[in-house]
Coordinates of N, CA and C in Angstrom, one line a residue:
M1 N 79.1 64.5 5.8 CA 78.7 65.8 6.1 C 79.7 66.8 5.5
T2 N 79.2 67.8 4.8 CA 80.0 68.8 4.1 C 79.8 70.1 4.8
F3 N 80.9 70.7 5.3 CA 80.8 72.0 6.0 C 80.9 73.1 4.9
I4 N 80.0 74.0 4.9 CA 80.0 75.1 3.9 C 80.5 76.4 4.5
E5 N 79.9 76.8 5.7 CA 80.4 77.9 6.4 C 79.8 77.8 7.8
P6 N 80.3 78.6 8.7 CA 79.8 78.5 10.1 C 78.3 78.6 10.2
G7 N 77.7 77.6 10.7 CA 76.2 77.6 10.8 C 75.5 77.0 9.7
L8 N 76.2 76.4 8.7 CA 75.6 75.8 7.5 C 76.4 74.7 7.0
Y9 N 75.8 73.5 6.9 CA 76.5 72.3 6.4 C 75.4 71.5 5.7
V10 N 75.9 70.6 4.8 CA 75.1 69.7 4.0 C 75.3 68.3 4.5
H11 N 74.1 67.6 4.7 CA 74.1 66.2 5.1 C 73.0 65.5 4.4
N12 N 73.4 64.4 3.6 CA 72.5 63.7 2.8 C 71.6 64.5 1.9
G13 N 72.2 65.5 1.3 CA 71.5 66.4 0.3 C 70.7 67.5 0.9
F14 N 70.7 67.7 2.2 CA 69.9 68.7 2.8 C 70.8 69.6 3.6
A15 N 70.5 70.9 3.6 CA 71.2 71.9 4.4 C 70.7 71.8 5.8
E16 N 71.6 71.9 6.7 CA 71.3 71.9 8.1 C 72.1 72.9 8.9
G17 N 71.7 73.2 10.1 CA 72.3 74.2 10.9 C 71.5 75.5 11.1
P18 N 71.9 76.4 11.9 CA 71.2 77.6 12.2 C 70.8 78.4 10.9
L19 N 71.7 78.5 10.0 CA 71.4 79.3 8.8 C 70.3 78.7 7.9
A20 N 70.3 77.4 7.8 CA 69.3 76.6 7.1 C 67.9 76.8 7.8
D21 N 68.0 76.7 9.2 CA 66.8 76.9 9.9 C 66.2 78.3 9.7
A22 N 67.1 79.3 9.7 CA 66.6 80.7 9.5 C 66.0 80.8 8.1
A23 N 66.6 80.2 7.1 CA 66.0 80.3 5.7 C 64.6 79.6 5.7
L24 N 64.5 78.5 6.3 CA 63.2 77.8 6.4 C 62.1 78.7 7.1
S25 N 62.6 79.3 8.2 CA 61.7 80.2 8.9 C 61.2 81.4 8.1
R26 N 62.1 82.0 7.3 CA 61.8 83.1 6.4 C 60.8 82.7 5.4
A27 N 61.0 81.5 4.8 CA 60.2 81.0 3.7 C 58.8 80.7 4.3
A28 N 58.7 80.1 5.5 CA 57.4 79.9 6.1 C 56.6 81.2 6.4
R29 N 57.3 82.2 6.9 CA 56.7 83.5 7.2 C 56.2 84.2 5.9
A30 N 57.0 84.1 4.9 CA 56.6 84.7 3.6 C 55.4 84.0 3.1
G31 N 55.3 82.7 3.2 CA 54.1 81.9 2.8 C 52.9 82.3 3.6
Q32 N 53.1 82.5 4.9 CA 52.0 82.9 5.8 C 51.5 84.3 5.4
L33 N 52.4 85.2 5.1 CA 52.0 86.6 4.7 C 51.3 86.6 3.3
L34 N 51.7 85.8 2.4 CA 51.0 85.7 1.1 C 49.6 85.1 1.3
H35 N 49.5 84.1 2.2 CA 48.2 83.5 2.5 C 47.2 84.6 3.1
E36 N 47.7 85.3 4.0 CA 46.9 86.4 4.6 C 46.5 87.4 3.6
L37 N 47.4 87.8 2.7 CA 47.1 88.8 1.7 C 46.0 88.3 0.7
Q38 N 46.1 87.0 0.4 CA 45.1 86.5 -0.5 C 43.7 86.5 0.2
E39 N 43.7 86.3 1.5 CA 42.4 86.3 2.2 C 41.9 87.7 2.3
Q40 N 42.8 88.7 2.4 CA 42.4 90.1 2.6 C 42.3 90.9 1.3
A41 N 42.7 90.3 0.2 CA 42.8 91.0 -1.1 C 41.5 91.8 -1.5
P42 N 40.3 91.2 -1.3 CA 39.1 92.0 -1.7 C 39.0 93.3 -1.0
T43 N 39.5 93.4 0.2 CA 39.4 94.6 1.0 C 40.6 95.6 0.9
L44 N 41.6 95.2 0.2 CA 42.8 96.0 0.0 C 42.8 96.8 -1.3
T45 N 43.4 97.9 -1.2 CA 43.6 98.7 -2.5 C 44.7 98.0 -3.3
D46 N 44.9 98.4 -4.5 CA 46.0 97.8 -5.3 C 47.3 98.1 -4.7
D47 N 47.5 99.3 -4.2 CA 48.8 99.7 -3.6 C 49.1 98.9 -2.4
Q48 N 48.0 98.7 -1.5 CA 48.2 97.9 -0.3 C 48.6 96.5 -0.6
L49 N 47.9 95.9 -1.6 CA 48.2 94.6 -2.0 C 49.6 94.5 -2.6
R50 N 50.0 95.4 -3.4 CA 51.3 95.4 -4.1 C 52.4 95.5 -3.0
D51 N 52.2 96.4 -2.0 CA 53.1 96.6 -0.9 C 53.2 95.3 -0.1
G52 N 52.1 94.7 0.2 CA 52.1 93.4 0.9 C 52.9 92.3 0.2
V53 N 52.7 92.2 -1.1 CA 53.4 91.2 -1.9 C 54.9 91.5 -1.8
Y54 N 55.2 92.8 -2.0 CA 56.7 93.2 -2.0 C 57.3 92.8 -0.6
Q55 N 56.6 93.1 0.5 CA 57.2 92.8 1.8 C 57.3 91.3 2.0
A56 N 56.4 90.5 1.5 CA 56.5 89.0 1.7 C 57.7 88.5 0.9
L57 N 57.8 89.0 -0.4 CA 59.0 88.5 -1.2 C 60.3 89.0 -0.6
R58 N 60.3 90.2 -0.1 CA 61.5 90.7 0.5 C 61.9 89.9 1.7
R59 N 60.9 89.5 2.5 CA 61.2 88.7 3.7 C 61.8 87.3 3.3
F60 N 61.3 86.8 2.2 CA 61.8 85.5 1.7 C 63.2 85.6 1.2
A61 N 63.4 86.5 0.3 CA 64.7 86.6 -0.4 C 65.7 87.5 0.2
Q62 N 65.3 88.3 1.1 CA 66.2 89.2 1.8 C 66.9 90.2 0.9
D63 N 66.3 90.5 -0.2 CA 66.9 91.5 -1.2 C 65.8 92.2 -1.9
Q64 N 66.2 93.1 -2.8 CA 65.2 93.8 -3.5 C 64.5 92.9 -4.6
R65 N 63.2 92.9 -4.6 CA 62.5 92.2 -5.7 C 62.2 93.2 -6.8
T66 N 62.2 92.7 -8.0 CA 61.9 93.6 -9.1 C 60.4 93.9 -9.1
M67 N 60.0 95.0 -9.5 CA 58.6 95.4 -9.5 C 57.9 94.5 -10.5
C68 N 58.5 94.0 -11.5 CA 57.9 93.1 -12.4 C 57.4 91.8 -11.7
Q69 N 58.2 91.2 -10.8 CA 57.8 90.1 -10.0 C 56.6 90.4 -9.1
V70 N 56.8 91.5 -8.4 CA 55.7 92.0 -7.5 C 54.4 92.2 -8.2
D71 N 54.5 92.9 -9.3 CA 53.3 93.2 -10.1 C 52.6 91.9 -10.7
S72 N 53.4 91.0 -11.1 CA 52.9 89.7 -11.6 C 52.1 88.9 -10.5
I73 N 52.7 88.8 -9.4 CA 52.1 88.1 -8.3 C 50.8 88.8 -7.8
T74 N 50.9 90.2 -7.7 CA 49.8 91.0 -7.3 C 48.6 90.8 -8.3
A75 N 48.9 90.8 -9.6 CA 47.9 90.6 -10.6 C 47.2 89.2 -10.5
L76 N 48.0 88.2 -10.2 CA 47.5 86.9 -10.0 C 46.5 86.8 -8.8
I77 N 47.0 87.4 -7.7 CA 46.1 87.4 -6.5 C 44.8 88.2 -6.8
R78 N 45.0 89.3 -7.5 CA 43.8 90.1 -7.8 C 42.8 89.4 -8.7
R79 N 43.3 88.5 -9.5 CA 42.4 87.7 -10.4 C 41.8 86.5 -9.7
G80 N 42.3 86.3 -8.5 CA 41.7 85.2 -7.7 C 42.5 83.9 -7.9
V81 N 43.7 84.0 -8.5 CA 44.6 82.8 -8.6 C 45.2 82.5 -7.3
R82 N 45.1 81.3 -6.8 CA 45.6 80.9 -5.5 C 47.1 80.7 -5.6
I83 N 47.9 81.4 -4.8 CA 49.4 81.3 -4.8 C 49.7 80.3 -3.6
D84 N 50.2 79.2 -4.0 CA 50.6 78.2 -2.9 C 52.1 78.4 -2.7
W85 N 52.5 78.4 -1.4 CA 53.9 78.6 -1.0 C 54.2 77.5 -0.1
P86 N 54.5 76.3 -0.6 CA 54.8 75.1 0.3 C 56.2 75.3 0.9
V87 N 56.2 74.9 2.1 CA 57.5 74.9 2.8 C 57.7 73.6 3.5
T88 N 58.8 73.0 3.2 CA 59.1 71.7 3.7 C 59.8 71.8 5.1
D89 N 60.1 70.7 5.8 CA 60.8 70.8 7.0 C 62.3 70.7 6.9
R90 N 62.7 70.5 5.6 CA 64.2 70.5 5.4 C 64.5 71.2 4.1
L91 N 65.7 71.8 4.0 CA 66.1 72.6 2.9 C 67.0 71.8 2.0
A92 N 66.5 71.4 0.8 CA 67.2 70.6 -0.1 C 68.3 71.4 -0.8
C93 N 69.4 70.7 -1.0 CA 70.6 71.3 -1.7 C 70.7 70.7 -3.1
A94 N 71.2 71.5 -4.0 CA 71.4 71.0 -5.4 C 72.7 70.3 -5.4

């Protein structure tokens, strides 16, 4: 087991601890938000959809997303392309 910082360590190639759990939780919530947006897309305005994508990505990455990323994903959703956001039960480390 490799200690990285308080609340985060690596064991057998996977991150573990409260910080890893929080990252997995954020990823799952972002995926859920994107799924909901894709279901609601036909009833949303472009600005509402763009804002929803921005909020989902922001929740996942906890930082500012570039509008290029947001616009790209928004355009894909608007065209009916399904965005899959799989989340595993463990956080793999490189």
